[in-house]
Coordinates of C-alpha atoms in Angstrom, one line a residue:
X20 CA -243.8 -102.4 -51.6
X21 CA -242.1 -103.9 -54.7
X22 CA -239.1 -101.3 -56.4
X23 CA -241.8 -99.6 -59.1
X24 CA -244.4 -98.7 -56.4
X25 CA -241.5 -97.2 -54.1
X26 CA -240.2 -95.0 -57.1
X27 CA -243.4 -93.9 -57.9
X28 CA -244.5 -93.1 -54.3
X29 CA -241.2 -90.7 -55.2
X30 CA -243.0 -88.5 -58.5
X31 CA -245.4 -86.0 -58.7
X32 CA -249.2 -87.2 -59.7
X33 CA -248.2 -85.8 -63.0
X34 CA -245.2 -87.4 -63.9
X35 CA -246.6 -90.7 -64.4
X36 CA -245.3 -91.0 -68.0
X37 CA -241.8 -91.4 -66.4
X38 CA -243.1 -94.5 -64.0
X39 CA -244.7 -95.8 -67.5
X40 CA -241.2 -95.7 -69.4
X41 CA -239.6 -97.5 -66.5
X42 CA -242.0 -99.9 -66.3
X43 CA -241.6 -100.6 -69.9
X44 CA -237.9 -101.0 -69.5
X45 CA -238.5 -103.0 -66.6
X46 CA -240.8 -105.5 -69.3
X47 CA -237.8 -105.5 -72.2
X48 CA -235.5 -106.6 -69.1
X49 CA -237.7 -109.1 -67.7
X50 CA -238.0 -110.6 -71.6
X51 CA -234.3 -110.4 -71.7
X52 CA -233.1 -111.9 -69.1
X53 CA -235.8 -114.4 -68.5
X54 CA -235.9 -113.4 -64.8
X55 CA -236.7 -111.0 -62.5
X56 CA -234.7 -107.6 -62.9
X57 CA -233.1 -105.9 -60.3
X58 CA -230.8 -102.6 -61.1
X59 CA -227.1 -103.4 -60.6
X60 CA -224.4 -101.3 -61.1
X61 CA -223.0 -103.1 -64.6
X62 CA -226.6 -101.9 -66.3
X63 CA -224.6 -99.5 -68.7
X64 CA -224.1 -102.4 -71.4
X65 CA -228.2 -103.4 -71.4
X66 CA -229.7 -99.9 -71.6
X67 CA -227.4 -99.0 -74.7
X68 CA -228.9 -102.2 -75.9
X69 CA -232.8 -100.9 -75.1
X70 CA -231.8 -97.5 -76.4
X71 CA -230.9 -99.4 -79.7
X72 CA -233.9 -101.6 -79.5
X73 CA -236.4 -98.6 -79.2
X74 CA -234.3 -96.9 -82.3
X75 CA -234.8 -100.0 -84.6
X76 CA -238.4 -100.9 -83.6
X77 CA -238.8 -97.2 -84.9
X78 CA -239.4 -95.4 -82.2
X79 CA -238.8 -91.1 -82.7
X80 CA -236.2 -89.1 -81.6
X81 CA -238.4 -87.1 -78.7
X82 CA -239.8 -90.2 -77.5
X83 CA -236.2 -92.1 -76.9
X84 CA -235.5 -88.8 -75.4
X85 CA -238.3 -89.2 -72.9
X86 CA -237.4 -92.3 -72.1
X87 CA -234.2 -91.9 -71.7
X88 CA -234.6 -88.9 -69.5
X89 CA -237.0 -91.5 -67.6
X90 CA -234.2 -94.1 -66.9
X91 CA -231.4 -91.3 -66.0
X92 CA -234.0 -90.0 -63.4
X93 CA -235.1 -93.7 -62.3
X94 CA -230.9 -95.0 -62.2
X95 CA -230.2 -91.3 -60.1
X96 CA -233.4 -92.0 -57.6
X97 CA -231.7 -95.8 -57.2
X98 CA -228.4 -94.6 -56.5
X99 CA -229.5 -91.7 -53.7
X100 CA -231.2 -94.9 -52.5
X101 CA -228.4 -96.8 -52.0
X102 CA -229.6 -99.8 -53.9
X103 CA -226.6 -99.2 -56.1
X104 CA -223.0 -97.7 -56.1
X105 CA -222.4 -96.7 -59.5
X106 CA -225.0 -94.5 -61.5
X107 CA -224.3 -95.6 -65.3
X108 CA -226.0 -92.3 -66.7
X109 CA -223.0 -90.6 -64.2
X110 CA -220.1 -92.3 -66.5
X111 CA -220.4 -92.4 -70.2
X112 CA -221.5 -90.4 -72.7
X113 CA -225.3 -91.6 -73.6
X114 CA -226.1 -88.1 -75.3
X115 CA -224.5 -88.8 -78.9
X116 CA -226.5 -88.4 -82.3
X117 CA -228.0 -92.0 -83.4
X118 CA -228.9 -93.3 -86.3
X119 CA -231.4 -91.5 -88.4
X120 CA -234.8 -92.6 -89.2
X121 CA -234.3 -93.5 -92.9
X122 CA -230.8 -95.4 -91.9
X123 CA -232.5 -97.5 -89.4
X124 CA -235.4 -98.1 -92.4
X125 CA -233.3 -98.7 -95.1
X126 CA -231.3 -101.4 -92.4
X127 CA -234.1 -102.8 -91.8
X128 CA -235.6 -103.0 -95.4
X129 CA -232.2 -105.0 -96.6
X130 CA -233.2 -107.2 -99.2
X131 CA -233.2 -111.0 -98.5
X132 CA -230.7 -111.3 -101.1
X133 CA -228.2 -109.0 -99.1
X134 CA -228.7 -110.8 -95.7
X135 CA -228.7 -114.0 -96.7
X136 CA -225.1 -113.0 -98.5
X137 CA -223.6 -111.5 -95.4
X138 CA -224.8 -115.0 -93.3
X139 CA -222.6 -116.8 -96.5
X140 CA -219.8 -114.6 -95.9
X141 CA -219.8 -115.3 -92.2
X142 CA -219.7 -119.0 -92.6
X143 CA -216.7 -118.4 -95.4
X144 CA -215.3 -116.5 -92.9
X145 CA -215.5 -119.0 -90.3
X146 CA -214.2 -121.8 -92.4
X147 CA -211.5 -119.8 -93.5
X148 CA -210.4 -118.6 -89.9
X149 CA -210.4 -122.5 -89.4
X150 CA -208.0 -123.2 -91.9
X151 CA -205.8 -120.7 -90.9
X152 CA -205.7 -121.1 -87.1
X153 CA -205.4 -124.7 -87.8
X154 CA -202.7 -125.0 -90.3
X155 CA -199.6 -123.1 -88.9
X156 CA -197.3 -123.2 -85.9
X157 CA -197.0 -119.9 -86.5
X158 CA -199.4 -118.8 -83.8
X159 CA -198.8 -114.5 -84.0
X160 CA -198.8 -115.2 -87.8
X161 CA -202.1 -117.0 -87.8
X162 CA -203.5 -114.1 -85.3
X163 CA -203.0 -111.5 -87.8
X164 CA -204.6 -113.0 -90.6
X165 CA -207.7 -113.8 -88.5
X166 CA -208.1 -110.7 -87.5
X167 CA -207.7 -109.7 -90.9
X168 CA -210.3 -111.8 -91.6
X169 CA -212.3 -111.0 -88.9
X170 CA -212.7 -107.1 -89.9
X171 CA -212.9 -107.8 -93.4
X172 CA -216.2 -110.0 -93.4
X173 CA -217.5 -107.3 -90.9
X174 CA -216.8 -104.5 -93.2
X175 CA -214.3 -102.6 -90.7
X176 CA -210.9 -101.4 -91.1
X177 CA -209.8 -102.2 -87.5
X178 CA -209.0 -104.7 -85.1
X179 CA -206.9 -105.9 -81.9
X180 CA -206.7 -108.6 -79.7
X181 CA -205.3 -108.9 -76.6
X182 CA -203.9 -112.3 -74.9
X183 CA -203.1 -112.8 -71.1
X184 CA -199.6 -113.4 -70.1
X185 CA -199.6 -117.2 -70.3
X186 CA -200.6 -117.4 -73.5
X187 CA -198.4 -114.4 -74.8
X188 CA -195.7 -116.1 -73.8
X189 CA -195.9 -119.4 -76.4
X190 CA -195.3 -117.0 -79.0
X191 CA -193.5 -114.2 -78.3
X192 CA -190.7 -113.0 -80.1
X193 CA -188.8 -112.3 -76.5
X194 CA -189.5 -113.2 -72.9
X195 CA -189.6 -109.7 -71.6
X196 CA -192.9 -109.3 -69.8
X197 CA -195.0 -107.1 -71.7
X198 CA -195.8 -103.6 -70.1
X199 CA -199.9 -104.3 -69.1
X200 CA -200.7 -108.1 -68.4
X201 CA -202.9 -107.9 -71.4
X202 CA -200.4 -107.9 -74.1
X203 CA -201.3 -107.2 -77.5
X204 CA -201.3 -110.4 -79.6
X205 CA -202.2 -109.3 -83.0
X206 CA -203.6 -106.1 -84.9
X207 CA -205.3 -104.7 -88.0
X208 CA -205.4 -101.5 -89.0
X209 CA -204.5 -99.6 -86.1
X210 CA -204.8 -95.9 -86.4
X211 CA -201.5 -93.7 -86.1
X212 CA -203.2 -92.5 -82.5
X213 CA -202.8 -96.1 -81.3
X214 CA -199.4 -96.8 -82.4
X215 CA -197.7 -93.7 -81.4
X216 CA -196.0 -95.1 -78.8
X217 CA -193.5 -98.0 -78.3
X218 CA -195.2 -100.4 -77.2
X219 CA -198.6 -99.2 -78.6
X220 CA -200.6 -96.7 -76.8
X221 CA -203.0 -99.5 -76.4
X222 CA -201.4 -101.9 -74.2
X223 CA -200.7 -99.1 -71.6
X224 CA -202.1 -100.1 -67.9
X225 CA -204.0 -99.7 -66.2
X226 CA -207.1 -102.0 -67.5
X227 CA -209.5 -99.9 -70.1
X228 CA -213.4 -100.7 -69.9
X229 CA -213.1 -104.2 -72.2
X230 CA -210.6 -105.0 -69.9
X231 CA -212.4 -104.6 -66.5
X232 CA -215.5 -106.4 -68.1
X233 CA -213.1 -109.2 -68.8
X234 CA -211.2 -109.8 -66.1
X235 CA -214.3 -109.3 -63.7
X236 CA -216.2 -112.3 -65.8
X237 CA -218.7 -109.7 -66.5
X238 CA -217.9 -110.5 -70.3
X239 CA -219.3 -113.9 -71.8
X240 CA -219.8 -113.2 -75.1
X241 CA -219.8 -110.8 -77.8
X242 CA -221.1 -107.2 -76.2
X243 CA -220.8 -103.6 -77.6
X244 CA -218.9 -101.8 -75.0
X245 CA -219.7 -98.6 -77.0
X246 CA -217.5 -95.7 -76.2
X247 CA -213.2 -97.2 -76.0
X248 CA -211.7 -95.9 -73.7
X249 CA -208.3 -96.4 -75.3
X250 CA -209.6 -94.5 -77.8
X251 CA -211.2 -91.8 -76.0
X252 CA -207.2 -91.3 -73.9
X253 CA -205.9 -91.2 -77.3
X254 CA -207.9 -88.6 -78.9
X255 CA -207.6 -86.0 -75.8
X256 CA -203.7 -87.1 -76.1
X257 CA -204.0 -85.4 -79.5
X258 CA -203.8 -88.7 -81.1
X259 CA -204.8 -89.0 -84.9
X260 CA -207.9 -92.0 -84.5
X261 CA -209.3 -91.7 -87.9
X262 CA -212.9 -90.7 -86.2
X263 CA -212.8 -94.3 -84.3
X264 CA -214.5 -93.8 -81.0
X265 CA -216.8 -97.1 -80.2
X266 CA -215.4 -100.8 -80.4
X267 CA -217.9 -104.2 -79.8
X268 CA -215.5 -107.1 -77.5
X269 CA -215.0 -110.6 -77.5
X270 CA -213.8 -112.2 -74.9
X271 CA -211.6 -115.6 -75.9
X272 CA -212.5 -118.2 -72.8
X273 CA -211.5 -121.8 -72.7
X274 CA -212.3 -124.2 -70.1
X275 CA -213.9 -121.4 -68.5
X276 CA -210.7 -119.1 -68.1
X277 CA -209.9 -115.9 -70.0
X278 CA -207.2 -116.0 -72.8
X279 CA -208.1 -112.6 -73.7
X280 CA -210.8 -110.1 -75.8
X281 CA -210.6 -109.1 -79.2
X282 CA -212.1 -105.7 -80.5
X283 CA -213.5 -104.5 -83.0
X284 CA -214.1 -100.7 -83.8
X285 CA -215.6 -98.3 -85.7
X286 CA -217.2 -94.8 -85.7
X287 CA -220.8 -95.8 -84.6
X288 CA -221.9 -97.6 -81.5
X289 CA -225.1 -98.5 -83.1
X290 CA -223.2 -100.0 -86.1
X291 CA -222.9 -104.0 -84.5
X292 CA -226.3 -105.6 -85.3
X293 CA -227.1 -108.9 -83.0
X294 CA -225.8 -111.5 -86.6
X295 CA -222.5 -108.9 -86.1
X296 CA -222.4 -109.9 -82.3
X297 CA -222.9 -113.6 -83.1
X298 CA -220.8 -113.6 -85.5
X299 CA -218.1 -112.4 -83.5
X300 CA -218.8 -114.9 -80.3
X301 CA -218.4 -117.7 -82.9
X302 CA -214.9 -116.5 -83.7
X303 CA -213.7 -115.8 -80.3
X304 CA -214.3 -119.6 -79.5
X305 CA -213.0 -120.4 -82.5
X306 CA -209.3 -118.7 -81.9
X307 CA -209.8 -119.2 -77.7
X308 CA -209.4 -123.2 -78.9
X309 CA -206.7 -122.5 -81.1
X310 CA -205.1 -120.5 -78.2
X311 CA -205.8 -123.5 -76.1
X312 CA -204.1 -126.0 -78.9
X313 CA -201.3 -124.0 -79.2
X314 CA -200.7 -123.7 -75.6
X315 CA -200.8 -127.5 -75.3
X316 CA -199.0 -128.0 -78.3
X317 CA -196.0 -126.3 -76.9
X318 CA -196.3 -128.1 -74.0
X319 CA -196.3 -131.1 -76.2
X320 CA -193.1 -129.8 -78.3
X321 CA -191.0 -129.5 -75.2
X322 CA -192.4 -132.8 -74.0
X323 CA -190.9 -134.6 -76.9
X324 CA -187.5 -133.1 -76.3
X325 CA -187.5 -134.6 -72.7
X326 CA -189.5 -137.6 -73.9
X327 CA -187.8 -140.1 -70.9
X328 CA -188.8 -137.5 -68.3
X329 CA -191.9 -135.6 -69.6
X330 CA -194.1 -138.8 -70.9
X331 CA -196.1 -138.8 -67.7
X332 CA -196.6 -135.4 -67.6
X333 CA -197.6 -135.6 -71.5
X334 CA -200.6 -137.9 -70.5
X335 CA -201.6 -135.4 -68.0
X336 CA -201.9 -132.8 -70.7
X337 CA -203.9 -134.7 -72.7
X338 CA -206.2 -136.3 -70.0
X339 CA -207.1 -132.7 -69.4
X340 CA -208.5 -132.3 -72.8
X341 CA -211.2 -134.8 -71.8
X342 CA -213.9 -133.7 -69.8
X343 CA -212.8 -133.8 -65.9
X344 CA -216.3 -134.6 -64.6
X345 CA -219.3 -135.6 -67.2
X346 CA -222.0 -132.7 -67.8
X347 CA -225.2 -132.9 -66.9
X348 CA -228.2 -133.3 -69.0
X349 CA -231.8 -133.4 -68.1
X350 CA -233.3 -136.6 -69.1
X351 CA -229.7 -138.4 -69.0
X352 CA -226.8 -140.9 -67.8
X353 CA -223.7 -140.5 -68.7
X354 CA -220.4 -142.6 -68.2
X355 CA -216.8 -142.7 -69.8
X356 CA -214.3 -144.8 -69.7
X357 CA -210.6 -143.8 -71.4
X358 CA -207.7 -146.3 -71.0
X359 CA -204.2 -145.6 -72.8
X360 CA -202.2 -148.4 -74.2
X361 CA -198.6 -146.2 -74.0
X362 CA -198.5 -142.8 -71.5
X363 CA -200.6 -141.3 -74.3
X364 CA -203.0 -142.4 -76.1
X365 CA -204.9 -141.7 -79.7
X366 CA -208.2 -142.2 -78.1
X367 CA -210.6 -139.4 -77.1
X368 CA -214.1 -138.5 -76.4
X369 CA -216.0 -135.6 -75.6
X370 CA -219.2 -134.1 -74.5
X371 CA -220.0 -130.5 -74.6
X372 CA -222.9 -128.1 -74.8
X373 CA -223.8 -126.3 -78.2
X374 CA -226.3 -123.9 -79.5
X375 CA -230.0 -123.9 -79.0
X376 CA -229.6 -126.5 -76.2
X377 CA -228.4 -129.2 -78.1
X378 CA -225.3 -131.0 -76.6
X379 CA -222.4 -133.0 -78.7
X380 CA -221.3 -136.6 -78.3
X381 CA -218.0 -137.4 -80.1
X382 CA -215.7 -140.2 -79.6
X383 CA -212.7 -141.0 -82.2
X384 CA -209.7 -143.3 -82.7
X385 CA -206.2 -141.7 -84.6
X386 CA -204.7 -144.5 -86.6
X387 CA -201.1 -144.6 -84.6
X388 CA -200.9 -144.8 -80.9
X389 CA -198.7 -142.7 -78.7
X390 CA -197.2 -138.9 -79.2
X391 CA -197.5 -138.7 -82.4
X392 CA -201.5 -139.7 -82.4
X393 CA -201.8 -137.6 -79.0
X394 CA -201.1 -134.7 -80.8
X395 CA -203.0 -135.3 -84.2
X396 CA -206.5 -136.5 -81.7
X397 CA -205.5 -132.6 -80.0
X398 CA -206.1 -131.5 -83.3
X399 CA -208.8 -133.4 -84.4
X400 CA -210.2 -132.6 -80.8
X401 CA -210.1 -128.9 -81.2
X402 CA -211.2 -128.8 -84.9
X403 CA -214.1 -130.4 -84.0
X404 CA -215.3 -128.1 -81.3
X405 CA -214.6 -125.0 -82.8
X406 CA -216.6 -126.0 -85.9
X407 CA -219.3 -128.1 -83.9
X408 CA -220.5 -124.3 -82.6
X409 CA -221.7 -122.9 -86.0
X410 CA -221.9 -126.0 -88.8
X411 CA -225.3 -127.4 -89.4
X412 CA -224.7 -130.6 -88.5
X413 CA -222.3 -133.5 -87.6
X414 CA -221.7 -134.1 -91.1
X415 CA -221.4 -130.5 -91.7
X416 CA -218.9 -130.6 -89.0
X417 CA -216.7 -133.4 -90.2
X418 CA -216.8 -132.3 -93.8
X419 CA -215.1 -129.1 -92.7
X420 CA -212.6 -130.9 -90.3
X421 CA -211.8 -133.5 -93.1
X422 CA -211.0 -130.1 -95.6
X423 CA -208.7 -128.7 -92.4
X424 CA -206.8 -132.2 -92.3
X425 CA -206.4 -132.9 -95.6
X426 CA -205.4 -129.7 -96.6
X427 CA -203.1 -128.7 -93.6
X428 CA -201.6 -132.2 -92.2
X429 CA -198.7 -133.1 -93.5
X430 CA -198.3 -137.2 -91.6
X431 CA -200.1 -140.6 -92.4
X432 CA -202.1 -140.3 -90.0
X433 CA -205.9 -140.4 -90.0
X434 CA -209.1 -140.7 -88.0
X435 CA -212.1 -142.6 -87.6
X436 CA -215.0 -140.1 -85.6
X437 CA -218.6 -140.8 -84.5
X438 CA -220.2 -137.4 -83.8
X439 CA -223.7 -137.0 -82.5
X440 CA -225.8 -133.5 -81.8
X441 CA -228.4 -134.7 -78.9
X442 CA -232.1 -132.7 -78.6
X443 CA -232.2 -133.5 -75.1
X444 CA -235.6 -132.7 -74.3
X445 CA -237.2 -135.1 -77.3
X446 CA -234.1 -137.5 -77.3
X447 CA -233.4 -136.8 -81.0
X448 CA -229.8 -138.0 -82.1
X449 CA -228.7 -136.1 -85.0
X450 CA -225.3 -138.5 -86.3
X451 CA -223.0 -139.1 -88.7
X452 CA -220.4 -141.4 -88.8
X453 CA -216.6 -141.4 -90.2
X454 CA -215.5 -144.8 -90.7
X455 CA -215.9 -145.7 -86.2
X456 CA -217.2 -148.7 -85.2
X457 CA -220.9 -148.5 -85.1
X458 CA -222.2 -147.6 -81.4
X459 CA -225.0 -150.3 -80.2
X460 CA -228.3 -148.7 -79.1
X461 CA -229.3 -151.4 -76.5
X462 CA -233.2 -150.5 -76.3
X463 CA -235.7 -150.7 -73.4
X464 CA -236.7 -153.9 -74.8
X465 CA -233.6 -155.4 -74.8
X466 CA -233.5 -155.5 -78.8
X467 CA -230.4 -154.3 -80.1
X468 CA -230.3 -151.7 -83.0
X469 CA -226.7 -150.7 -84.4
X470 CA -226.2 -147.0 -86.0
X471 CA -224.7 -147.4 -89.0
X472 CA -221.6 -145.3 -90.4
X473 CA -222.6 -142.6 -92.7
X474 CA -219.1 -142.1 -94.5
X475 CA -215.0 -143.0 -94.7
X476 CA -212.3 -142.0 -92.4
X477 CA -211.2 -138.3 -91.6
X478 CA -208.1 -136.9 -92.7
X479 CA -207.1 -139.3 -96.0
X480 CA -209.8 -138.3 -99.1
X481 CA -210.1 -134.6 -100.2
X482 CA -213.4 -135.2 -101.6
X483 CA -215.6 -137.8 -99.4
X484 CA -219.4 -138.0 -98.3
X485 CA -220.9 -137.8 -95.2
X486 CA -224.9 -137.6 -94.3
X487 CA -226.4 -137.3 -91.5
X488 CA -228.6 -140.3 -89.5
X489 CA -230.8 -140.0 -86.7
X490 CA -232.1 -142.4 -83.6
X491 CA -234.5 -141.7 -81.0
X492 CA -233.7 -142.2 -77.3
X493 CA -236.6 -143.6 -75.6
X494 CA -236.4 -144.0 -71.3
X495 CA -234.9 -147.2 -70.6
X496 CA -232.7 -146.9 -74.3
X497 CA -228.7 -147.0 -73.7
X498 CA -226.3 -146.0 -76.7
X499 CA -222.8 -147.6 -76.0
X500 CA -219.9 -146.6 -78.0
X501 CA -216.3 -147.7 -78.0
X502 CA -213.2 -147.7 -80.2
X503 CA -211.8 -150.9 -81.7
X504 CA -209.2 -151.4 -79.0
X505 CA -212.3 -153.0 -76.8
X506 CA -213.4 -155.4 -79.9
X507 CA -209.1 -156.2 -81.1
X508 CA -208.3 -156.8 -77.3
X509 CA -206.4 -159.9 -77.5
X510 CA -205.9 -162.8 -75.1
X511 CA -203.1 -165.1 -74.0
X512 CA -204.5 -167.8 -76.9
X513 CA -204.4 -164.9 -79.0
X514 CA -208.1 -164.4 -79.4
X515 CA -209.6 -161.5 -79.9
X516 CA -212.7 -159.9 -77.7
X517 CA -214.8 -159.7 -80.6
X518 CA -217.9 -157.9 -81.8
X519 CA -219.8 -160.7 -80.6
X520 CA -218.7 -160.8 -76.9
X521 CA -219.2 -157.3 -76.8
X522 CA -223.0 -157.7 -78.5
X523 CA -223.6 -160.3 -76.0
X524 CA -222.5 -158.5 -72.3
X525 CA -224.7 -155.6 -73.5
X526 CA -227.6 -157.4 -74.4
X527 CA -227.4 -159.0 -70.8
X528 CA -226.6 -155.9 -69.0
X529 CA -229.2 -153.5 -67.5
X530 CA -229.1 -150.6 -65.2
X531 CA -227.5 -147.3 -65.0
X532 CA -224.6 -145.7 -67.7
X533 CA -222.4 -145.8 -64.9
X534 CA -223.4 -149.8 -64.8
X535 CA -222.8 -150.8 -68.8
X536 CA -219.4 -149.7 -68.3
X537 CA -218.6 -151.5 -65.3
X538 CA -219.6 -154.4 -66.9
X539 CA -218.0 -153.9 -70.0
X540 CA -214.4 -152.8 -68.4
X541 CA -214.8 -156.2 -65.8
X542 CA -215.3 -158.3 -68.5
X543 CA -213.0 -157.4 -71.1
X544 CA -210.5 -157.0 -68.2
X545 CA -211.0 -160.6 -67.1
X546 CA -210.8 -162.0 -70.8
X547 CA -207.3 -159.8 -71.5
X548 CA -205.9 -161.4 -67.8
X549 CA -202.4 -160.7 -67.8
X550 CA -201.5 -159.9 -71.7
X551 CA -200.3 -156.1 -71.9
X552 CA -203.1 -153.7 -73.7
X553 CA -201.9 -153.4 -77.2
X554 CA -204.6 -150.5 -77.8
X555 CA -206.0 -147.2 -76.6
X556 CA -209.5 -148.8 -74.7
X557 CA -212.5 -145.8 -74.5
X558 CA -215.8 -146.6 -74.0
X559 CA -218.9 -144.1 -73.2
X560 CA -222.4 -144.8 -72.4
X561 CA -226.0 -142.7 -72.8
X562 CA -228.4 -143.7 -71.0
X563 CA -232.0 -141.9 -71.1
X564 CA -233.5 -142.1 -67.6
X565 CA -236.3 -144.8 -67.7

């Protein structure tokens, strides 16, 4: 007997309305989740979101009320059960007014005109939190006026964020350990109920309800979390909140570890549409990178000072920018190769999952080698995948980076990028192409096509073009690209690899991704001999299964 047929066997013949309302949950959780749905004690988050959904999709007041009745009585019969520890009717406060009928209309009535305006004012806002994340080393600075900028495109007057201890510690002002191991970072208008204690009321332990979510990995992107608790101790504490009661979290992960949430509040829990939760996801990647860059960058800083002890440990840093083990993707080979003429290296590549199941290729040479170029290719690096996750395209992408570098970076320094967004289930290459060596697209056939560039270097030109080009991956097609220090390798005679040579040991070369490489490393390998690498070397190689 499946869960529904048990719970029924529990009602009277004439309460079948309430098995019908579950059932109907049961469907919106199903189409949710994309899987079968089984109660679980961390439910609370999902039916706020169905309580909303019925709201907006205009359902009345006495309906959601049977409903919700329905699901209090289903979640109580589940817990007596024992198929569950925690009832999530038993803990928060669902009974609060919602939104009229005429404010859920006139929401849903906005004029294209306004809609398509607050999607501009996101991207501006995204842009803008780029250049400001990326162009200080002011970190708690830089916080501040993101979050200013956060609340501001959102319409709200406040805002916090909170950081864990290893990343508190690159900027803060002393090295006392803060009084809850999530320290506040950075704040926006903070009500006087929230401040009225040194340190603020808010950073008091134990963890509140963002917090647990968080640190339980129960938080992967945007959510509302509805009622704060921070709040909620605040106002019984007599605390002055200006009516502020529900917040929505972010959480900021990188590399899959939590640097800490941001929150965003206001006086409604049904105020945070799905753009509003989006729109916030995109911005906690966006600072989690810069959180991750500044991290490292520190790390680099203090490495400089200790440059004759710390340049092997520098390379390690950056190595661990690069992906540790390739991703996979239906369909497709992958293989990298990244060699580093000095302990580090101006090379790097990347590949990395985006929205909509597209994934991103990117491989880029700085113009100066060693720590200097190391950390301008960590800055490049992260630019490009915090923009990669919400501009339209690669050429979208690089425009914006190029605006953040030319802008921002004060050194000589400048890059050449290929960047490709991959359809992996079609084999659709969207590219574009900043002034890098053309990749070679080897095809089943063995004829060999060459992607062109699209537009100039990164980092040098305010004003530059760049367009977008695409190729098709058919099986059996391989897409090699490399950075000149393969091609400039030089030789005891003093000859250089060459285009050519290159052309030639692909065109011969068949087999896996894993296989082009070995090839290509062996040969250029045995043509350098003894002669010290005078380049950064990085090679990677697509391969769509035959």
């Amino acid at each position: 007997m499946d869960l529904l047929e048990d719970f029924s066997s529990s009602l009277n013949p004439h309460h079948n309305q309430i098995l019908v309302d579950v059932a109907e949950y049961f469907d919106w959780m199903v189409g949710r989740q994309e899987a079968e749905f089984v109660p679980t004690d961390d439910d609370e988050l999902d039916l706020r979101a169905y309580l909303l959904h019925l709201r907006v999709s205009g359902a009345g007041r006495r309906g959601i009320r049977r409903k919700f009745n329905s699901l209090r009585r289903f979640y109580g019969w589940v817990t007596e059960k024992g198929l569950i520890d925690y009832d999530p009717f038993s803990g928060e406060e669902f009974d609060r007014p919602i939104l009229t009928r005429d404010e859920i209309r006139r929401r849903k009535k906005m004029a294209p005109e306004a809609v398509q305006q607050r999607e501009l004012t996101h991207l501006r806002a995204l842009h803008e939190l780029a250049q400001q994340l990326n162009s200080t080393n002011n970190v708690r600075a830089a916080l501040n006026d993101a979050l200013e900028t956060l609340a501001v495109a959102m319409h709200l007057e406040t805002a916090w964020m909170y950081v864990m201890p290893d990343i508190y510690h690159q900027f803060a002002a002393t090295p006392e350990r803060p009084p809850h191991d999530f320290a506040l970072a950075a704040s926006y208008g903070l009500p006087p109920g929230l401040q009225r204690m040194d340190p603020c009321y808010i950073c008091q332990p134990p963890d509140c309800h963002c917090q647990l979510l968080g640190r339980s990995g129960r938080m992967r992107r945007a959510v509302n979390v509805v009622e704060c608790t921070r709040l909620q101790d605040s106002a019984k504490a007599d605390g002055d909140n200006r009516g502020l009661f529900f917040h929505a979290s972010t959480p900021l992960i990188a590399s899959g570890r939590l640097l800490g949430i941001i929150n965003v509040a206001t006086d409604e829990w049904q105020f945070f549409t799905a753009d509003d939760l989006q729109f916030l996801s995109m911005v906690g990647s966006q600072i989690a990178v810069t959180l991750e860059w500044a991290y490292l960058y520190d790390l680099a800083r203090v490495q400089r000072e200790r440059l004759e002890r710390e340049l092997e440990m520098a390379r390690d840093v950056q190595a661990s920018l690069l992906p540790k083990r390739l991703p996979h993707i239906p369909g497709f080979e992958l293989a990298a190769g990244w060699h580093a003429a000095r302990e580090v290296a101006g090379d790097f590549y990347d590949i990395f999952p985006l929205p909509e199941g597209r994934w991103g290729l990117v491989i880029g040479d700085v113009s100066d080698k060693g720590a200097p170029a190391a950390l301008y290719m960590t800055m490049v690096h992260s630019l490009i995948r915090a923009t990669a996750a919400y501009a339209a395209g690669p050429a979208d992408t690089l425009l914006i980076v190029n605006d953040s570098l030319v802008e921002k970076s004060d050194s000589d320094m400048f890059v050449s990028v290929f960047l490709g967004f991959l359809e992996s289930d079609i084999g659709l290459l969207n590219y574009a192409n900043a002034g890098h060596d053309p990749p070679f697209l080897r095809r089943h056939t063995g004829e060999i096509d060459r992607l062109v560039r699209t537009g100039p270097i990164l980092g040098v030109f305010e004003e530059i073009t760049l367009v977008d080009k695409t190729a098709k991956l058919d099986p059996g097609d391989a897409l090699l690209a490399y950075t000149d220090g393969v091609t400039d390798a030089l030789n005891s005679a003093g000859e250089e690899y060459g285009t050519l040579r290159f052309l030639d040991i692909v065109r011969r070369t068949t087999g896996t991704a894993g296989h082009y490489l070995a090839k290509i490393e062996a040969d250029l390998s045995a043509f350098i001999g003894h002669e010290l690498q005078t380049d950064d070397v990085t090679l990677l190689a697509i391969k769509a299964y035959a």
